[in-house]
């Protein structure tokens, strides 16, 4: 295999017009949010919050990206990550890997282009590249020295070597089996190969990674074993070709090399995986290529669009914005109108469509309503795959169908008002003088507080949505059942209630001789006390 991959990569970057600095603060914010979404992929709500931050950072970064195809691929990967939230953590992580690979490629291309023109202005980008490619210590200092000396071919070579090492490590950890670990390792290798796919890779092509991913998801272990062997052999050959640094060239000269296909032509991701179980991925993760996507009902673009719209509806409803949530449900309904024949012909499609249409017209839409729809759509995919439906999902769909909107709001408002009655009666009967009864009353009040908040603010939110009063629509955000942020508050209120109740009842037991030791005189006094009197 011929050396000179660094020169090819440099020429490719120049030919694509990649010169121009990126917004590095937006890049770091996007990278941090995606990494956090990876770490929190097991919690859809937390991962969705991180993906919201990633989308905001992407909006700031997009105007500074020169390669429009990489830009489109990155947007598709963010949308795919949202859609994957309704499926498995492994698929969310695969989408994050794709997005991170495309980010590195964009930064790599634009930095090399700027280095060729204005090396003095590229120090910050080169430092970020060193961090992104895992270079530290002496390797990072050598990279910065080559950049400062105006040697972009050496910079490209060092980064390519680092990326090839990452590809080799990921392939080495990939076992020929159908499992989430193999799925992610192979996706990680494909992600890192994004940065070196134009580095004189010889027979090692993106299509080879795509083929291996298809074999993994299909359970073709013999084929996957052969593909992994070929990929490892090609990666090792590429590493050997990069073992020696390229010869230094004059700054005014341009290597006379034929242009190779660059990331601008091959970085658009394949359609995102749409469904995979925790134990066995059923669709290949996206790869940075234009190779044919895995053919399956679950991977249909229209169904992915429906998941994306439902994910956005979930975000809007969680933020107390039912108007936007209903608009996203309209988009989900439009996407389902062109769903694959297998989905539209399933037994539960009609019932799901009715539930979706009812939610589109519902006032006071809450996150649980949208979560039930997402679970229902997953159930349709399970029907096509021959998997049994979850009874919990079916029960959730039934509750969302019958106990939501105005009925839920009015019911909890009545409960909130009724919760005041036992508190009043308890205080009237026992709470006047005895501190232990006052503690018990406070404990009961804390236990009923979440119901009270849900009743009052849930009703105000439904009323604001019904009447069009914007500031009232967000009232449900003040309840403790709107999102996961209420979980620690409910735990704290419960802990305080338990403590107060224990204090109150323990005091009463001591007061009336049920706990501890009392002298006969004290026992006689205690027996003559009323329940509301203190000793």
XYZ file of C-alpha atoms in Angstrom:
535
model
C 0.000 0.000 0.000
C 1.359 3.427 -0.929
C 2.071 6.007 1.696
C 1.076 9.635 1.351
C -2.409 9.409 2.901
C -1.755 12.649 4.747
C -1.156 14.492 1.476
C -4.348 13.069 0.037
C -6.323 14.184 3.078
C -4.823 17.663 2.878
C -5.620 17.976 -0.819
C -9.124 16.682 -0.156
C -9.679 19.307 2.509
C -8.497 22.042 0.160
C -10.639 20.813 -2.714
C -13.781 20.833 -0.576
C -13.243 24.466 0.395
C -13.062 23.589 4.045
C -11.147 26.686 5.077
C -12.743 28.764 7.762
C -12.863 28.657 11.528
C -15.659 26.953 13.402
C -17.374 28.331 16.481
C -15.294 26.369 18.965
C -17.434 27.233 21.986
C -20.500 25.847 20.166
C -18.480 22.792 19.142
C -17.470 22.112 22.755
C -21.031 22.624 23.955
C -22.341 20.210 21.320
C -19.689 17.625 22.149
C -20.344 17.913 25.883
C -24.107 17.524 25.460
C -23.723 14.511 23.176
C -21.296 12.851 25.570
C -23.741 13.478 28.416
C -26.587 12.010 26.333
C -24.418 8.910 25.799
C -23.801 8.570 29.536
C -27.494 9.045 30.371
C -28.960 7.019 27.506
C -30.596 4.610 29.971
C -32.854 7.474 31.141
C -34.879 8.790 28.162
C -35.895 11.975 29.989
C -32.348 12.883 30.985
C -30.973 11.960 27.554
C -33.683 14.048 25.888
C -32.721 17.063 27.993
C -29.102 16.672 26.864
C -30.176 16.294 23.233
C -32.165 19.531 23.571
C -28.958 21.254 24.662
C -27.110 19.580 21.795
C -29.663 20.916 19.307
C -29.221 24.441 20.669
C -25.431 24.132 20.333
C -25.819 22.747 16.809
C -27.874 25.807 15.847
C -24.943 28.012 16.892
C -22.355 25.787 15.205
C -24.143 25.280 11.879
C -23.400 28.697 10.306
C -19.646 28.100 10.748
C -19.578 24.649 9.094
C -18.462 24.804 5.470
C -19.306 21.254 4.392
C -23.061 21.235 3.892
C -23.288 17.467 3.541
C -21.556 16.926 6.858
C -23.912 19.530 8.307
C -26.955 17.661 7.006
C -25.588 14.357 8.269
C -25.046 15.832 11.720
C -28.614 17.131 11.835
C -29.903 13.702 10.765
C -27.852 12.059 13.515
C -29.331 14.376 16.161
C -32.828 13.602 14.909
C -32.022 9.909 14.868
C -30.851 10.067 18.475
C -34.203 11.543 19.473
C -36.043 8.812 17.605
C -33.891 6.134 19.254
C -34.949 7.312 22.721
C -38.141 5.317 22.247
C -36.163 2.145 21.608
C -32.917 1.102 23.331
C -29.945 2.874 24.955
C -27.606 1.112 22.512
C -29.275 2.816 19.564
C -29.082 6.226 21.217
C -25.381 5.620 21.782
C -24.903 4.523 18.159
C -26.455 7.779 16.946
C -24.230 9.766 19.307
C -21.189 7.941 17.926
C -22.213 8.891 14.397
C -22.688 12.544 15.347
C -19.342 12.700 17.136
C -17.571 11.151 14.150
C -19.083 13.709 11.786
C -18.117 16.534 14.144
C -14.496 15.382 14.206
C -14.408 15.095 10.431
C -15.769 18.611 9.984
C -13.268 20.066 12.456
C -10.450 18.049 10.854
C -11.247 19.246 7.320
C -11.677 22.915 8.159
C -8.621 23.060 10.389
C -6.382 21.529 7.715
C -7.715 23.994 5.178
C -6.987 26.927 7.462
C -3.548 25.573 8.341
C -2.618 25.598 4.662
C -3.538 29.284 4.439
C -3.003 30.888 7.861
C -1.179 28.609 10.332
C -0.869 31.351 12.934
C -4.655 31.580 13.312
C -5.287 27.864 13.871
C -3.762 27.174 17.285
C -7.080 26.960 19.140
C -8.563 24.600 16.563
C -5.477 22.378 16.620
C -5.616 22.158 20.419
C -9.253 21.115 20.196
C -8.377 18.553 17.518
C -5.697 17.101 19.797
C -8.267 16.717 22.557
C -10.876 15.235 20.217
C -8.444 12.647 18.833
C -7.190 11.687 22.300
C -3.720 13.226 22.019
C -2.039 14.520 25.163
C 1.442 15.091 26.505
C 4.269 14.732 23.973
C 2.027 13.727 21.006
C -0.137 16.815 21.553
C 2.909 19.078 21.789
C 4.307 17.581 18.579
C 0.990 18.227 16.835
C 0.969 21.857 17.958
C 4.601 22.260 16.891
C 3.861 20.956 13.377
C 0.858 23.246 13.132
C 2.852 26.272 14.276
C 5.582 25.462 11.748
C 3.049 25.389 8.915
C 3.264 21.641 8.214
C -0.373 20.603 7.631
C 0.672 17.289 6.077
C 2.349 16.331 9.366
C -0.706 17.454 11.346
C -2.947 15.303 9.154
C -0.604 12.344 9.542
C -0.587 12.527 13.342
C -4.365 12.785 13.524
C -4.839 9.943 11.056
C -2.553 7.689 13.072
C -4.547 8.443 16.233
C -7.849 7.733 14.476
C -6.585 4.479 12.948
C -5.480 3.350 16.412
C -9.018 4.022 17.667
C -10.481 2.044 14.765
C -8.157 -0.861 15.502
C -8.986 -0.828 19.216
C -12.727 -0.826 18.539
C -12.452 -3.648 16.017
C -10.263 -5.614 18.416
C -12.980 -5.381 21.071
C -15.728 -6.474 18.662
C -16.683 -10.113 19.082
C -18.432 -11.975 16.234
C -21.784 -12.190 17.978
C -25.147 -10.484 17.941
C -25.016 -8.362 21.074
C -25.242 -4.692 22.105
C -21.525 -4.658 22.981
C -20.508 -5.866 19.512
C -23.035 -3.473 17.973
C -21.527 -0.456 19.729
C -17.897 -1.450 19.187
C -18.470 -1.845 15.465
C -20.355 1.469 15.363
C -17.455 3.096 17.235
C -14.976 1.762 14.675
C -17.103 3.122 11.822
C -17.339 6.493 13.585
C -13.558 6.835 13.915
C -13.045 5.652 10.343
C -14.982 8.747 9.263
C -11.897 10.860 9.928
C -9.532 8.660 7.891
C -11.721 7.282 5.093
C -9.849 9.491 2.589
C -6.379 8.782 3.992
C -5.250 6.372 1.300
C -7.194 3.575 2.982
C -6.697 1.124 0.117
C -9.253 -1.686 0.266
C -10.665 -0.491 3.582
C -13.920 1.261 2.701
C -17.016 2.464 4.505
C -19.018 -0.174 2.639
C -17.060 -2.859 4.482
C -18.212 -1.465 7.843
C -21.796 -1.224 6.580
C -21.685 -4.844 5.419
C -20.351 -6.027 8.772
C -23.102 -4.134 10.593
C -25.753 -5.745 8.416
C -24.289 -9.167 9.133
C -24.265 -8.434 12.874
C -27.910 -7.354 12.970
C -28.956 -10.320 10.813
C -27.133 -12.761 13.088
C -24.823 -13.961 10.296
C -21.972 -14.983 12.607
C -19.805 -16.722 9.961
C -20.098 -13.741 7.619
C -19.434 -11.313 10.460
C -16.342 -13.271 11.491
C -14.943 -13.053 7.960
C -15.786 -9.334 7.707
C -14.135 -8.544 11.033
C -11.022 -10.370 9.917
C -10.923 -8.330 6.694
C -11.547 -5.069 8.545
C -8.792 -5.781 11.046
C -6.410 -6.701 8.247
C -7.233 -3.502 6.350
C -6.867 -1.384 9.480
C -3.494 -2.934 10.242
C -2.349 -2.237 6.674
C -3.527 1.356 6.963
C -1.647 1.708 10.240
C 1.543 0.406 8.618
C 1.155 2.889 5.771
C 1.069 5.681 8.344
C 4.012 4.382 10.373
C 6.475 6.828 8.777
C 5.760 10.561 8.659
C 5.333 12.082 5.215
C 8.203 13.938 3.616
C 8.119 17.676 4.191
C 7.083 19.688 1.159
C 7.541 23.320 0.290
C 4.794 25.521 1.620
C 4.024 26.869 -1.838
C 3.736 23.496 -3.483
C 0.677 21.292 -3.768
C 1.021 17.517 -3.942
C 0.261 16.284 -7.414
C -2.182 13.639 -6.348
C -5.444 12.648 -7.901
C -8.409 13.691 -5.753
C -9.844 10.885 -3.716
C -13.453 10.656 -2.621
C -13.762 12.880 0.432
C -16.042 13.056 3.383
C -18.067 15.731 1.623
C -19.239 13.031 -0.752
C -19.450 10.161 1.656
C -20.301 11.504 5.071
C -24.074 11.510 4.883
C -25.300 8.850 7.303
C -27.521 5.978 6.371
C -31.025 5.994 7.880
C -30.943 5.583 11.627
C -31.803 2.309 13.291
C -35.390 2.367 14.420
C -35.738 -0.513 16.829
C -33.501 -2.900 18.697
C -33.899 -4.958 21.806
C -31.471 -4.684 24.668
C -30.023 -8.088 23.927
C -30.152 -8.172 20.135
C -30.000 -5.112 17.882
C -32.344 -5.580 14.963
C -31.097 -2.830 12.699
C -27.627 -1.573 11.920
C -26.467 1.730 13.382
C -25.929 4.535 10.903
C -22.574 4.685 9.194
C -20.917 7.630 7.486
C -21.654 6.521 3.956
C -24.258 6.520 1.237
C -24.407 2.762 1.179
C -27.830 1.174 1.076
C -29.559 1.131 4.457
C -30.527 -2.075 6.158
C -33.816 -3.189 4.685
C -36.421 -3.700 7.357
C -39.878 -2.487 8.205
C -38.572 -0.847 11.360
C -36.015 1.215 9.461
C -38.558 2.977 7.263
C -37.915 6.738 7.138
C -41.592 7.582 7.726
C -41.578 5.663 11.003
C -38.380 7.390 12.105
C -40.030 10.725 11.335
C -42.978 9.711 13.515
C -40.639 8.878 16.407
C -38.846 12.218 16.016
C -42.151 14.105 16.070
C -43.320 12.183 19.146
C -40.017 12.926 20.876
C -40.457 16.638 20.233
C -44.058 16.449 21.439
C -42.797 14.847 24.647
C -40.323 17.698 25.124
C -42.970 20.363 24.514
C -45.504 18.764 26.853
C -42.849 18.479 29.553
C -42.165 22.202 29.223
C -45.833 23.083 29.617
C -46.351 23.898 25.912
C -49.337 21.795 24.788
C -49.823 23.864 21.613
C -46.409 22.872 20.243
C -46.966 19.325 21.471
C -50.191 19.023 19.450
C -48.450 20.451 16.384
C -45.781 17.753 16.678
C -48.497 15.119 17.042
C -49.933 16.401 13.752
C -46.540 15.785 12.145
C -46.445 12.297 13.636
C -49.869 11.563 12.150
C -48.701 12.819 8.752
C -45.615 10.583 8.937
C -47.750 7.564 9.817
C -49.921 8.134 6.766
C -47.025 6.827 4.670
C -45.921 4.125 7.100
C -44.777 0.767 5.697
C -47.456 -1.667 4.641
C -46.553 -4.053 7.450
C -47.221 -1.362 10.064
C -50.451 -0.112 8.498
C -51.705 -3.672 8.155
C -51.038 -4.664 11.769
C -53.984 -5.423 14.043
C -53.361 -2.512 16.401
C -52.773 0.210 13.822
C -56.388 1.378 13.816
C -56.552 1.671 17.604
C -53.222 3.503 17.705
C -54.390 5.950 15.049
C -57.546 6.669 17.078
C -55.464 7.273 20.204
C -53.160 9.613 18.287
C -56.063 11.570 16.810
C -57.667 11.883 20.254
C -54.413 13.213 21.703
C -54.151 15.773 18.877
C -57.480 17.266 20.005
C -56.899 16.954 23.752
C -56.566 20.010 25.963
C -54.153 19.835 28.878
C -51.819 17.374 27.161
C -49.313 15.907 29.624
C -46.015 14.005 29.108
C -47.611 10.709 30.156
C -50.060 10.967 27.257
C -47.219 11.247 24.755
C -45.200 8.507 26.442
C -48.172 6.174 26.021
C -48.237 6.994 22.289
C -44.512 6.282 21.932
C -44.985 2.944 23.676
C -47.953 2.209 21.402
C -45.892 2.861 18.294
C -43.224 0.524 19.631
C -45.966 -2.042 20.161
C -46.912 -1.817 16.477
C -43.328 -2.601 15.531
C -43.420 -5.517 17.936
C -46.595 -6.802 16.272
C -44.873 -6.830 12.898
C -41.838 -8.603 14.377
C -44.077 -11.163 16.070
C -43.209 -10.008 19.597
C -45.845 -10.027 22.370
C -47.249 -6.716 23.506
C -46.300 -5.355 26.913
C -49.259 -5.429 29.296
C -47.910 -2.354 31.044
C -47.884 -0.434 27.744
C -51.432 -1.589 26.976
C -52.583 -0.470 30.436
C -50.841 2.904 29.981
C -52.562 3.405 26.638
C -55.919 2.639 28.230
C -55.346 5.108 31.068
C -54.214 7.832 28.636
C -57.323 7.142 26.561
C -59.817 7.407 29.421
C -58.237 9.353 32.307
C -56.624 12.443 30.793
C -57.349 16.002 29.757
C -60.277 17.608 31.546
C -61.277 14.476 33.469
C -57.849 14.213 35.049
C -57.698 17.930 35.832
C -61.121 18.055 37.511
C -60.586 14.799 39.430
C -57.327 15.973 40.963
C -58.781 19.397 41.728
C -61.568 17.707 43.722
C -58.991 15.536 45.501
C -56.929 18.632 46.325
C -59.947 20.320 47.878
C -60.988 17.185 49.745
C -57.433 16.821 51.108
C -58.023 19.929 53.199
C -60.914 18.305 55.091
C -58.962 15.703 57.146
C -56.274 18.274 57.877
C -58.869 20.690 59.240
C -60.632 18.030 61.290
C -57.398 16.660 62.704
C -56.234 20.096 63.739
C -59.657 20.876 65.205
C -59.750 17.666 67.237
C -56.181 17.311 68.475
C -53.894 20.033 67.212
C -54.619 22.842 69.636
C -52.185 22.212 72.482
C -50.354 18.945 71.971
C -47.112 19.324 69.911
C -47.197 15.636 68.984
C -50.554 15.956 67.258
C -49.339 19.062 65.488
C -46.382 17.057 64.162
C -48.733 14.330 62.928
C -50.902 16.947 61.211
C -47.840 18.421 59.485
C -46.791 14.918 58.346
C -50.187 14.311 56.767
C -50.053 17.722 55.093
C -46.672 16.910 53.536
C -47.956 13.573 52.227
C -50.946 15.281 50.622
C -48.959 18.215 49.214
C -48.131 16.554 45.832
C -51.829 15.794 45.293
C -52.718 19.370 46.185
C -50.156 20.822 43.765
C -51.263 18.464 41.004
C -54.897 19.376 41.547
C -54.436 23.154 41.591
C -51.754 23.646 38.943
C -52.932 20.774 36.739
C -56.396 22.324 36.623
C -54.967 25.790 35.909
C -52.883 24.337 33.061
C -55.892 22.601 31.525
C -57.994 25.756 31.951
C -55.260 27.895 30.344
C -54.986 25.534 27.402
C -58.752 25.479 26.981
C -59.110 29.262 27.181
C -55.914 30.156 25.301
C -54.266 31.944 28.255
C -50.570 31.357 27.566
C -49.118 31.884 31.052
C -51.557 29.388 32.593
C -50.576 26.646 30.129
C -47.221 26.274 31.865
C -48.801 25.811 35.319
C -48.440 21.976 35.275
C -44.666 22.508 35.367
C -45.119 23.467 39.031
C -46.527 20.060 39.912
C -44.307 17.266 41.175
C -45.567 14.728 38.621
C -44.722 16.580 35.413
C -41.143 15.357 35.075
C -38.317 13.572 36.786
C -37.296 16.785 38.575
C -40.196 16.141 40.977
C -38.832 12.777 42.085
C -36.255 14.066 44.620
C -38.777 16.613 45.927
C -41.365 13.881 46.512
C -38.705 11.786 48.235
C -37.778 14.747 50.461
C -41.409 15.469 51.373
C -41.989 11.799 52.174
C -38.876 11.645 54.342
C -39.973 14.748 56.288
C -43.479 13.328 56.691
C -42.139 10.019 57.984
C -39.890 11.830 60.451
C -42.657 14.085 61.764
C -45.138 11.225 62.026
C -42.610 9.065 63.873
C -41.861 11.931 66.259
C -45.532 12.589 66.903
C -46.615 8.998 67.490
C -43.542 8.226 69.573
C -44.335 11.216 71.775
C -47.929 10.089 72.222
C -46.823 6.577 73.120
C -44.439 7.920 75.755
C -47.052 10.318 77.042
C -49.583 7.551 77.638
C -47.181 4.993 78.999
C -46.974 2.733 75.970
C -43.224 3.301 75.625
C -40.554 3.910 78.258
C -40.782 3.598 82.018
C -42.967 5.788 84.215
C -43.304 6.128 87.962
C -46.766 5.289 89.404
C -47.522 8.975 90.005
C -46.687 9.889 86.406
C -48.736 6.964 85.125
C -51.755 8.159 87.106
C -51.398 11.660 85.691
C -51.046 10.293 82.136
C -54.170 8.167 82.500
C -56.125 11.233 83.466
C -55.057 13.235 80.400
C -57.109 13.700 77.268
C -55.540 12.855 73.919
C -55.081 16.509 73.026
C -53.387 17.504 76.299
C -49.694 17.717 76.981
C -47.978 16.311 80.056
